[in-house]
Structures are given as C-alpha cells and as structure tokens.
Short mmCIF file of C-alpha atoms in Angstrom, two decimals:
data_model
loop_
_atom_site.label_atom_id
_atom_site.label_comp_id
_atom_site.label_asym_id
_atom_site.label_seq_id
_atom_site.Cartn_x
_atom_site.Cartn_y
_atom_site.Cartn_z
CA MET A 1 61.18 2.90 16.26
CA ASN A 2 63.29 1.10 18.88
CA LYS A 3 61.92 -1.63 21.11
CA PRO A 4 61.58 0.36 24.38
CA VAL A 5 59.53 3.08 22.66
CA ALA A 6 57.23 0.52 21.00
CA LEU A 7 56.61 -1.23 24.30
CA LEU A 8 55.94 2.10 25.99
CA LEU A 9 53.36 3.13 23.38
CA LEU A 10 51.68 -0.29 23.62
CA PHE A 11 51.47 0.11 27.39
CA ALA A 12 49.92 3.55 26.98
CA ALA A 13 47.31 2.23 24.53
CA ALA A 14 46.42 -0.64 26.87
CA SER A 15 46.10 1.76 29.78
CA SER A 16 43.79 4.03 27.76
CA ALA A 17 41.64 1.07 26.70
CA ALA A 18 41.39 -0.14 30.26
CA ALA A 19 40.28 3.32 31.30
CA VAL A 20 37.25 3.30 28.98
CA GLY A 21 34.39 2.25 31.19
CA THR A 22 30.96 3.34 32.34
CA ASP A 23 32.37 6.74 33.33
CA ALA A 24 32.05 7.76 29.67
CA PHE A 25 28.23 7.45 29.70
CA PRO A 26 26.64 10.73 30.81
CA LEU A 27 23.04 9.54 31.32
CA VAL A 28 21.43 6.77 33.34
CA LYS A 29 17.99 5.21 33.86
CA PRO A 30 17.24 2.94 36.81
CA LEU A 31 15.57 -0.35 35.89
CA ALA A 32 12.78 -1.18 38.33
CA ALA A 33 12.39 -4.92 38.85
CA PRO A 34 8.87 -6.39 38.74
CA GLU A 35 7.33 -7.65 41.95
CA GLY A 36 8.51 -11.18 42.70
CA ALA A 37 11.26 -11.10 40.07
CA ALA A 38 13.02 -14.48 40.15
CA ARG A 39 14.24 -15.14 36.62
CA THR A 40 17.81 -14.86 35.38
CA ILE A 41 16.91 -13.06 32.16
CA GLY A 42 15.23 -9.66 32.15
CA ARG A 43 14.03 -7.26 29.50
CA PHE A 44 13.03 -3.62 29.28
CA ALA A 45 11.50 -1.46 26.57
CA LEU A 46 13.73 1.00 24.74
CA ASP A 47 11.96 4.34 24.95
CA GLU A 48 12.60 7.56 23.04
CA ASP A 49 15.27 8.68 25.54
CA PHE A 50 17.42 5.66 24.65
CA PHE A 51 16.99 6.25 20.92
CA ASP A 52 17.76 9.95 21.24
CA GLY A 53 20.90 9.22 23.27
CA THR A 54 22.33 6.50 21.02
CA GLU A 55 23.07 5.81 17.38
CA PRO A 56 22.09 2.69 15.39
CA GLY A 57 23.71 -0.35 16.96
CA PHE A 58 23.43 1.02 20.53
CA ALA A 59 27.21 1.21 20.97
CA GLY A 60 26.71 4.13 23.37
CA MET A 61 24.70 2.11 25.89
CA ARG A 62 25.49 -0.36 28.66
CA VAL A 63 23.58 -2.23 31.37
CA ILE A 64 25.35 -2.14 34.75
CA ASP A 65 24.77 -3.63 38.18
CA ALA A 66 24.72 -1.83 41.53
CA ARG A 67 28.53 -1.53 41.64
CA GLY A 68 28.95 -0.36 38.06
CA GLY A 69 29.97 -3.68 36.54
CA GLU A 70 28.87 -4.38 32.98
CA THR A 71 26.06 -6.87 32.44
CA PRO A 72 25.73 -8.64 29.07
CA PHE A 73 22.71 -7.42 27.12
CA LEU A 74 21.16 -7.60 23.64
CA THR A 75 18.98 -5.06 21.83
CA ARG A 76 16.38 -6.46 19.46
CA THR A 77 13.11 -5.73 17.70
CA VAL A 78 9.93 -6.91 19.41
CA ARG A 79 8.13 -9.38 17.18
CA GLN A 80 4.36 -9.49 16.90
CA ARG A 81 2.81 -12.89 17.36
CA ARG A 82 0.33 -13.67 14.61
CA MET A 83 -1.72 -16.78 13.95
CA ILE A 84 -1.52 -18.39 10.52
CA VAL A 85 -4.31 -20.81 9.56
CA GLU A 86 -3.71 -23.35 6.82
CA GLU A 87 -6.43 -25.61 5.45
CA HIS A 88 -5.80 -29.11 4.13
CA ASP A 89 -8.23 -31.55 2.52
CA ILE A 90 -8.84 -34.90 4.19
CA GLY A 91 -9.55 -37.74 1.77
CA ALA A 92 -13.11 -39.08 2.16
CA ARG A 93 -15.83 -40.99 0.26
CA ILE A 94 -19.61 -41.38 0.59
CA VAL A 95 -20.50 -44.88 1.79
CA GLU A 96 -24.24 -44.61 2.55
CA PHE A 97 -27.25 -42.53 1.52
CA GLU A 98 -30.84 -42.72 2.79
CA LEU A 99 -34.03 -40.68 2.38
CA LEU A 100 -35.86 -39.81 5.59
CA PRO A 101 -39.64 -39.38 5.83
CA ASP A 102 -39.59 -35.72 7.03
CA ASN A 103 -38.22 -34.18 3.81
CA ARG A 104 -34.61 -34.94 4.72
CA PHE A 105 -31.81 -37.14 3.54
CA ARG A 106 -28.80 -38.48 5.36
CA LEU A 107 -25.44 -39.55 4.01
CA THR A 108 -22.45 -41.15 5.68
CA VAL A 109 -18.89 -40.19 4.78
CA GLU A 110 -15.84 -42.33 5.56
CA ARG A 111 -12.26 -41.21 5.70
CA ALA A 112 -10.04 -42.78 3.08
CA PRO A 113 -8.32 -45.87 4.56
CA ALA A 114 -4.85 -44.44 3.97
CA GLU A 115 -5.68 -41.21 5.79
CA ALA A 116 -4.00 -40.56 9.12
CA PRO A 117 -6.43 -39.59 11.90
CA ARG A 118 -6.20 -35.84 11.38
CA PRO A 119 -8.96 -33.82 13.06
CA ALA A 120 -11.55 -32.40 10.68
CA ALA A 121 -12.73 -28.90 11.64
CA ALA A 122 -15.18 -28.23 8.79
CA LEU A 123 -16.91 -29.85 5.85
CA VAL A 124 -18.07 -28.42 2.54
CA LEU A 125 -21.21 -29.58 0.68
CA HIS A 126 -20.62 -28.89 -3.01
CA SER A 127 -23.72 -28.26 -5.09
CA ALA A 128 -24.31 -26.64 -8.48
CA GLN A 129 -27.79 -25.45 -7.45
CA LYS A 130 -28.73 -21.84 -6.87
CA ASP A 131 -31.25 -20.17 -4.58
CA TYR A 132 -31.60 -22.57 -1.69
CA GLU A 133 -31.52 -22.60 2.08
CA LYS A 134 -30.99 -25.82 4.08
CA LEU A 135 -30.19 -26.88 7.64
CA VAL A 136 -27.36 -29.35 8.25
CA THR A 137 -26.61 -31.61 11.23
CA VAL A 138 -23.32 -33.50 11.55
CA GLU A 139 -22.37 -36.46 13.77
CA SER A 140 -19.27 -38.66 13.99
CA SER A 141 -18.53 -42.25 14.96
CA ASP A 142 -15.85 -44.90 14.86
CA ASP A 143 -18.18 -47.88 14.59
CA ARG A 144 -21.37 -46.40 13.01
CA ALA A 145 -23.28 -47.48 16.11
CA ALA A 146 -22.69 -44.71 18.66
CA TRP A 147 -22.77 -41.19 17.18
CA THR A 148 -21.41 -37.97 18.70
CA PRO A 149 -23.00 -34.61 17.67
CA LEU A 150 -20.56 -32.15 16.09
CA ALA A 151 -22.92 -29.52 14.64
CA GLU A 152 -26.68 -29.10 14.71
CA GLY A 153 -29.03 -26.99 12.59
CA VAL A 154 -26.29 -25.08 10.74
CA ALA A 155 -27.65 -23.12 7.78
CA ILE A 156 -26.18 -23.39 4.29
CA TYR A 157 -27.59 -21.18 1.53
CA ASP A 158 -27.31 -19.56 -1.86
CA TYR A 159 -29.10 -16.27 -2.60
CA ALA A 160 -27.91 -15.83 -6.19
CA LYS A 161 -31.33 -14.52 -7.31
CA HIS A 162 -30.92 -11.48 -5.06
CA LEU A 163 -27.14 -11.01 -4.53
CA ASP A 164 -23.80 -12.81 -4.66
CA LEU A 165 -23.97 -14.51 -1.28
CA ARG A 166 -23.32 -18.21 -0.76
CA ARG A 167 -22.36 -20.42 2.16
CA ASP A 168 -21.70 -24.13 1.68
CA ARG A 169 -19.35 -24.73 4.62
CA VAL A 170 -20.29 -26.21 8.00
CA ALA A 171 -17.92 -25.68 10.92
CA ILE A 172 -17.76 -28.67 13.28
CA ALA A 173 -16.05 -29.43 16.54
CA PRO A 174 -12.57 -30.79 15.65
CA ASP A 175 -12.89 -34.54 15.39
CA ALA A 176 -10.72 -37.40 14.11
CA ARG A 177 -13.24 -40.25 14.04
CA ARG A 178 -13.59 -42.47 11.00
CA TYR A 179 -17.22 -41.77 9.96
CA TYR A 180 -19.30 -38.60 9.61
CA ARG A 181 -23.10 -38.68 9.26
CA ILE A 182 -24.62 -35.63 7.59
CA ALA A 183 -28.37 -34.89 7.65
CA VAL A 184 -29.81 -32.20 5.33
CA SER A 185 -33.33 -30.84 5.80
CA ASN A 186 -35.86 -29.35 3.35
CA ILE A 187 -34.40 -31.28 0.44
CA THR A 188 -37.48 -30.86 -1.77
CA GLU A 189 -39.04 -27.42 -2.28
CA GLU A 190 -42.08 -26.30 -4.18
CA GLN A 191 -41.56 -23.02 -5.99
CA LEU A 192 -43.90 -20.94 -8.10
CA SER A 193 -43.13 -21.14 -11.79
CA PRO A 194 -42.02 -17.85 -13.30
CA LEU A 195 -44.48 -18.46 -16.17
CA VAL A 196 -47.98 -17.03 -15.64
CA GLN A 197 -50.99 -17.78 -17.89
CA ILE A 198 -53.52 -14.95 -18.06
CA ALA A 199 -57.11 -15.43 -19.38
CA ARG A 200 -59.18 -12.26 -19.91
CA GLU A 201 -62.95 -12.04 -20.47
CA THR A 202 -64.35 -9.02 -22.32
CA ARG A 203 -67.88 -7.85 -23.16
CA ASP A 204 -68.62 -5.14 -25.69
CA GLY A 205 -64.91 -4.43 -25.81
CA ARG A 206 -64.65 -3.96 -22.08
CA LEU A 207 -62.59 -6.13 -19.68
CA VAL A 208 -64.97 -7.81 -17.26
CA GLY A 209 -62.73 -10.58 -15.86
CA GLU A 210 -59.21 -11.87 -15.69
CA ILE A 211 -57.86 -15.24 -14.55
CA ARG A 212 -54.18 -15.80 -13.75
CA ASN A 213 -52.88 -19.38 -13.72
CA THR A 214 -49.55 -20.24 -12.10
CA SER A 215 -47.98 -23.62 -11.50
CA LEU A 216 -45.84 -25.09 -8.73
CA ARG A 217 -42.41 -26.53 -9.52
CA ARG A 218 -40.75 -29.17 -7.37
CA GLU A 219 -36.98 -28.88 -6.96
CA ASP A 220 -34.83 -31.45 -5.23
CA PHE A 221 -31.52 -30.52 -3.59
CA ARG A 222 -28.51 -32.30 -5.04
CA ILE A 223 -25.05 -32.66 -3.50
CA ASP A 224 -22.20 -33.09 -5.95
CA GLY A 225 -19.53 -33.90 -3.38
CA VAL A 226 -18.37 -33.62 0.24
CA ARG A 227 -14.99 -32.30 1.45
CA LEU A 228 -13.53 -32.73 4.89
CA ILE A 229 -11.16 -29.93 5.92
CA GLU A 230 -8.40 -29.87 8.52
CA ARG A 231 -7.37 -26.48 9.97
CA ARG A 232 -3.77 -26.13 11.15
CA GLU A 233 -3.08 -23.11 13.35
CA THR A 234 0.51 -21.96 13.84
CA TRP A 235 2.00 -18.87 15.45
CA THR A 236 4.69 -16.78 13.82
CA ASP A 237 6.75 -13.92 15.21
CA THR A 238 8.50 -12.79 12.03
CA GLU A 239 6.56 -9.51 11.80
CA ALA A 240 7.93 -6.52 13.70
CA ALA A 241 5.61 -4.96 16.28
CA LEU A 242 4.98 -1.26 15.64
CA ARG A 243 4.24 1.59 18.03
CA GLU A 244 3.60 5.30 17.63
CA TYR A 245 6.36 7.81 18.39
CA ALA A 246 6.05 11.53 19.07
CA VAL A 247 6.35 13.97 16.17
CA ARG A 248 7.87 17.41 16.74
CA ALA A 249 8.25 20.61 14.71
CA PHE A 250 5.65 19.59 12.12
CA ALA A 251 5.33 22.18 9.36
CA VAL A 252 3.74 22.27 5.90
CA ALA A 253 4.62 24.60 3.03
CA GLN A 254 3.62 24.90 -0.61
CA ASP A 255 6.35 24.89 -3.27
CA ALA A 256 4.82 26.75 -6.21
CA ASP A 257 7.79 26.20 -8.52
CA ARG A 258 7.74 22.42 -8.09
CA LYS A 259 3.91 22.29 -7.75
CA ALA A 260 4.32 20.31 -4.56
CA THR A 261 3.30 20.23 -0.91
CA VAL A 262 6.29 19.84 1.40
CA ALA A 263 5.91 18.64 4.99
CA GLU A 264 8.81 18.50 7.46
CA PHE A 265 8.94 17.08 10.97
CA ALA A 266 11.36 15.77 13.57
CA VAL A 267 11.52 12.68 15.78
CA ARG A 268 13.99 11.53 18.42
CA ASN A 269 16.10 9.19 16.29
CA VAL A 270 13.50 6.41 16.59
CA PRO A 271 13.40 3.35 14.25
CA LEU A 272 10.79 4.69 11.83
CA ARG A 273 8.90 2.24 9.60
CA GLU A 274 5.82 4.04 8.28
CA LEU A 275 4.15 7.46 8.09
CA ARG A 276 0.40 7.86 8.49
CA PHE A 277 -1.03 11.11 7.14
CA GLU A 278 -4.16 13.06 7.93
CA VAL A 279 -5.48 14.98 4.93
CA ALA A 280 -8.55 17.22 4.86
CA ASP A 281 -9.23 16.87 1.13
CA VAL A 282 -11.95 14.50 -0.11
CA PHE A 283 -10.61 12.71 -3.21
CA PHE A 284 -7.03 12.74 -4.50
CA SER A 285 -4.16 10.52 -5.69
CA ARG A 286 -0.67 12.01 -5.49
CA GLY A 287 2.87 10.68 -5.71
CA VAL A 288 4.98 11.19 -2.59
CA ALA A 289 8.68 10.96 -1.72
CA VAL A 290 10.18 10.60 1.78
CA GLU A 291 13.65 11.91 2.60
CA ALA A 292 15.75 12.03 5.77
CA HIS A 293 18.35 14.56 6.84
CA THR A 294 21.67 12.82 7.38
CA GLY A 295 23.15 15.59 9.48
CA ALA A 296 25.77 16.39 6.84
CA GLU A 297 26.23 19.89 5.50
CA GLY A 298 25.76 20.88 1.88
CA GLY A 299 23.53 19.61 -0.90
CA ALA A 300 23.89 15.93 0.03
CA ALA A 301 22.26 16.36 3.44
CA TRP A 302 18.88 14.89 2.36
CA ARG A 303 18.75 11.18 1.54
CA ARG A 304 15.81 9.62 -0.32
CA LEU A 305 14.29 6.73 1.63
CA ALA A 306 11.06 5.73 -0.09
CA ALA A 307 8.45 6.67 -2.66
CA GLY A 308 4.75 5.92 -2.61
CA ARG A 309 1.31 7.36 -3.21
CA LEU A 310 -1.23 9.10 -1.03
CA GLN A 311 -4.77 8.59 -2.21
CA ARG A 312 -8.38 8.71 -1.21
CA VAL A 313 -10.59 7.40 -3.99
CA PRO A 314 -14.22 6.22 -4.08
CA GLY A 315 -14.45 2.63 -2.88
CA GLY A 316 -10.87 2.54 -1.59
CA ASP A 317 -9.65 1.92 1.95
CA PRO A 318 -9.43 5.42 3.47
CA ALA A 319 -6.81 4.42 6.06
CA GLU A 320 -4.56 2.29 3.84
CA GLY A 321 -4.33 4.98 1.16
CA LEU A 322 -2.77 7.46 3.59
CA VAL A 323 0.18 5.30 4.69
CA VAL A 324 3.71 5.43 3.27
CA ARG A 325 5.95 2.53 4.35
CA LEU A 326 9.73 2.57 4.52
CA PRO A 327 11.64 -0.48 3.25
CA ARG A 328 13.47 -0.87 6.58
CA ALA A 329 13.73 0.73 10.01
CA CYS A 330 15.39 4.15 9.61
CA ARG A 331 16.88 6.16 12.47
CA TYR A 332 17.14 9.85 11.64
CA ARG A 333 16.04 12.99 13.43
CA ARG A 334 14.62 15.08 10.59
CA TYR A 335 12.37 14.02 7.71
CA ARG A 336 10.91 15.72 4.66
CA VAL A 337 7.90 14.54 2.66
CA THR A 338 7.27 15.94 -0.82
CA ILE A 339 3.79 15.48 -2.31
CA LEU A 340 3.57 16.14 -6.06
CA ASN A 341 0.37 18.01 -6.82
CA LEU A 342 1.14 18.75 -10.50
CA ASP A 343 -1.73 20.97 -11.69
CA SER A 344 -4.19 19.74 -9.04
CA PRO A 345 -4.99 21.94 -6.04
CA PRO A 346 -2.48 21.62 -3.16
CA LEU A 347 -3.34 19.05 -0.50
CA THR A 348 -4.24 20.17 3.00
CA VAL A 349 -2.05 17.93 5.18
CA THR A 350 -3.12 18.47 8.78
CA ALA A 351 -0.90 15.94 10.60
CA VAL A 352 1.55 13.09 10.20
CA LYS A 353 1.97 10.23 12.65
CA ALA A 354 5.27 8.39 12.99
CA TRP A 355 5.09 4.64 13.55
CA GLY A 356 8.22 2.63 14.14
CA GLU A 357 9.51 -0.65 15.47
CA ALA A 358 9.07 -1.44 19.14
CA GLN A 359 12.48 -2.48 20.46
CA GLU A 360 13.74 -3.86 23.76
CA ALA A 361 16.92 -4.81 25.58
CA VAL A 362 17.39 -8.30 27.04
CA PHE A 363 20.00 -8.77 29.77
CA LEU A 364 21.29 -11.29 32.29
CA CYS A 365 20.14 -10.54 35.81
CA ARG A 366 20.27 -11.89 39.34
CA PRO A 367 17.17 -11.79 41.55
CA GLY A 368 17.47 -9.02 44.11
CA GLU A 369 20.21 -7.15 42.22
CA LYS A 370 19.62 -3.54 41.13
CA TYR A 371 20.38 -2.62 37.54
CA ARG A 372 20.72 0.58 35.56
CA ALA A 373 21.05 1.42 31.88
CA VAL A 374 23.68 4.04 31.08
CA TYR A 375 23.70 5.69 27.67
CA GLY A 376 24.72 8.75 25.69
CA ALA A 377 28.38 7.89 25.15
CA VAL A 378 29.86 9.27 21.92
CA GLY A 379 32.31 7.19 19.91
CA ALA A 380 32.08 4.10 22.12
CA GLU A 381 32.64 0.71 20.54
CA ALA A 382 29.76 -1.75 20.48
CA PRO A 383 30.22 -4.54 23.04
CA ARG A 384 30.24 -8.14 21.87
CA TYR A 385 28.36 -10.54 24.12
CA ASP A 386 27.04 -14.06 23.57
CA MET A 387 23.47 -13.02 24.45
CA ALA A 388 22.03 -13.92 21.04
CA GLU A 389 22.81 -17.60 21.61
CA ILE A 390 21.68 -17.51 25.24
CA VAL A 391 18.20 -16.07 24.63
CA ALA A 392 17.55 -17.71 21.25
CA GLY A 393 15.11 -20.25 22.70
CA VAL A 394 13.70 -18.19 25.57
CA LYS A 395 10.18 -16.80 25.21
CA ARG A 396 9.45 -13.20 26.19
CA GLU A 397 6.89 -14.33 28.75
CA ASP A 398 9.64 -16.32 30.48
CA MET A 399 11.63 -13.12 31.16
CA ASP A 400 11.12 -10.59 33.94
CA GLU A 401 10.02 -7.23 32.54
CA TYR A 402 11.89 -4.30 34.11
CA ALA A 403 10.57 -0.73 33.91
CA PRO A 404 13.00 2.06 32.96
CA GLY A 405 12.77 5.14 35.17
CA ALA A 406 13.39 8.77 34.35
CA GLY A 407 16.73 9.68 32.79
CA GLU A 408 19.21 11.65 34.88
CA PRO A 409 22.91 12.56 34.82
CA TYR A 410 25.08 9.58 35.67
CA ALA A 411 27.32 9.74 38.74
CA PRO A 412 29.49 6.63 38.38
CA PHE A 413 30.27 4.47 41.38
CA ARG A 414 33.77 5.09 42.74
CA LYS A 415 35.65 2.05 43.98
CA PRO A 416 37.76 2.11 47.17
CA GLY A 417 41.39 3.13 46.71
CA PHE A 418 42.93 -0.34 46.67
CA ALA A 419 40.27 -1.67 44.32
CA ARG A 420 40.85 1.21 41.94
CA LEU A 421 44.59 0.51 42.00
CA ARG A 422 43.92 -3.13 41.19
CA SER A 423 41.67 -2.11 38.28
CA GLY A 424 44.49 -0.08 36.68
CA LYS A 425 42.31 2.98 36.00
CA ALA A 426 43.81 5.01 38.85
CA LEU A 427 47.28 4.42 37.35
CA LEU A 428 46.39 6.11 34.07
CA VAL A 429 47.68 9.62 34.88
CA PRO A 430 50.95 8.46 36.52
CA ALA A 431 51.51 6.01 33.68
CA VAL A 432 51.07 8.70 31.05
CA ALA A 433 53.40 11.06 32.96
CA LEU A 434 56.01 8.31 33.29
CA MET A 435 55.66 7.54 29.61
CA VAL A 436 56.33 11.15 28.69
CA LEU A 437 59.42 11.35 30.92
CA VAL A 438 60.84 8.10 29.58
CA LEU A 439 60.11 9.18 26.02
CA VAL A 440 61.92 12.48 26.55
CA TRP A 441 64.88 10.61 28.08
CA LEU A 442 65.04 8.19 25.15
CA ILE A 443 64.88 11.01 22.61
CA ALA A 444 67.67 12.89 24.41
CA LYS A 445 69.78 9.78 24.62
CA SER A 446 69.29 9.02 20.92
CA ALA A 447 70.22 12.62 20.04
CA LYS A 448 73.51 12.33 21.94
CA GLN A 449 74.34 9.09 20.16
CA VAL A 450 73.71 10.70 16.78
CA ALA A 451 75.86 13.70 17.71
#
C-alpha cells in the first residue's frame, strides 16, 4: 500500500473514532441532585434498568453533563459495614484480699507494671465450683484511695445441676485505671446434704412413726483467677451488600427420567450472588446444581455455576438450609436449577428469590450542574478514567447521593454549527466521500501506470 492511501485510511479511522460519542447510547436516565448538594463527588444506585441495558464492565454506559460532555465515573460494588470485635487479655495480678462481715469478700487486682493503659471492658472470675449464684460489684482507682464504680450488683452463676448454663463474666464501663476492686456477695452458702437418714418405728409389724434426719453443708465460694479483658471494635467493609432483585418467568417441572425437579427463571442481567428457595415440604436433603444460559445456541448454551444442597432437617436452621450461594457475582438473564430427588418424592418448590450485589456509580460533579446517565450502547469500548484513585479515600457519606429517574429514549444535545465543525463530527460524511473519490483516483492512476 502506498503512502497516500495509508494516510487516507488512517484519517478515516480517526474520523470514525472521533464520531463515536454519546449519540450511540439509546437510553437515558436523569440524575436528580439531593437538596443542598454541594460536594464534588456524587453517587447513584445502579438499578435493574442499568443492568438490563449493559453488559459486565458497563462499557455501554456514560455519565454526561447538561451539554452532553462526558463526566468521569466509576462503577463499584457497595460494601456492607460490619463491626468486628476482638478480645485481648490484659495482664493483672491479685494484690489484696479481705473478708467482709456481711458474707462477702473483696479483692484488689493490679495491672501488670509493663502493661500499657489499655481500657478494660470486662473481667472474668474463674472458678471450678458448680451450682452457685453471686452478685459482683467492681470499682477502679489509680491510687487505691478514691474509687470509681464500674459495675454494681452484676450476677454471676452456674446452674450445672439443672442445665448447661454458666456466666462468669462481668461487663464494666471501659476503664484504664491501675487498680480494680471486686466485691463478691453470698460467699458462704448452707445447702442441704443429699444424704437423708430415715428412722422408722413399728408396732406389731405396723409402721407407726418415721423420722427423717438431714444435715446442712457449708460451701465457700472460691475464685481460681481473675482476667481483665480489652475489647477492640473495628469496622470492615470487605463484605458485599446484597439486595433482592425481581424474578420473572418462574416455572417448575418434574424430570421423571433424571428423577429431578427443574426450576427455571429469568432476571434482568443483575449481579446474582445467591438463590433463596421456598419449599412446601417438611423434611428433605437434596443435591442441587445451578446453571446459567449464556445466550449461545446449541448444547453448550447452559453453563454450570455452582452446586449445593437444599435441606430442612430437624434441629437445623430452616432459612440457611434453603440458600444456594454462587462463588462470584454472575450476570446472566436466564437460570436453571436442578434438584436431584433420586427415589424420594419430588420437592414442591413454590418460589425462588434472587439476591445479588448492590452496585453504584460514583462520578465527578459540580454543584448546580445537571447530569444524566446514558446507557444501552452495543459494542462500545469501556472508558478509562482515574476515578479509582480519586475516590479511594472518600467515604460514601461524604458523597452526594443522586436519584436516577425513569428511563427514556435519549435525544442527544446538538451543538451549534460552528461548534460541531470544530468537533470534527460534522465533517465525517464529507471526509468519507472525499476519501472514496481520492481512493478511486489513486486506483485509476495506478492502473494507468501498470498499463
């Protein structure tokens, strides 16, 4: 290929690339700004219309301003904030013990000298005894002169004689003082001995009297050790937030040859993560396989996504046993669930609920500017913005939340004549026509030279 032809084809490709803009997106949703919006980063929830009108990666979607200019945006999964509590022991030793006259004792615990002043939120009174019930009061001090109450009259107990129920922990107001004074009540109990002596008096072979002798047994409460506990609470947002999506065309059939129950349903291309079933049967435990229709024709149209088990057994969690989780978020429109009954009676599956990831779009915005989300383009390339780095340290609560409106056909903004000429898009048709004419001329000229 000679140099003029190569340059001409390069110019045509550049013109075509320049012409790809928001005109190629057939649908649009207005983004309503919240009242008093003043932040430079906004976000809006991706609803089922966006999922249905795009493919994974959201290449067929853009955020535009009032004049149709592209605005950088980022689609991401909403993360659920969850508190994680970790417990750590605080080194301590008993430094004082005293008996009190009202059937109580009191002991003083000191933090280990090397311990940093971490706040204690609970203490545990270890004891090997069974069947007791005591009341505990806790105070703290730095100088063992002025004491601050942390807990008063908290019950600790062990009911091993009747059931497996024990509590030896006392929650206290978080405190980092050096000393803790612990008072325990009812330390000595009198209990009836389980041994009973019976004396019977008889006359002429008949019982005329009976005397039962029982004895009281004193039992003192013993503490084997005291633990101070620090509670560290941290928040994590690594877990994806889930929401329910609409299920359509749900149908159930019995496959007698495979001895299976087959359920099929459709969703709007949402990021599915788990299926929650409703089954009318009482007790069962069946293997299950989940497949998705890839849209391809032929035998390879169904793709296996996950396998699990549906079960409702005595003593089990009735809700957890009816959930099948997918290993990742899957975006398909049709699903098939096969439940293997084997020789057991077929299951009566009455409904399936689709739960998937909640996702959102984050975009740069200017207060007072109107924005829209256009979507539905086929074959568009995914834009590459630097939004991931921009919003990495920004909390969701520090963004303005925009509300997507109803979807409608998109009528793109048309620029004035001179502006369109400057953009190069209006020159596309003349450029292509000129390219064809020049190409024909070059071919004719080359043919003459060959002849």
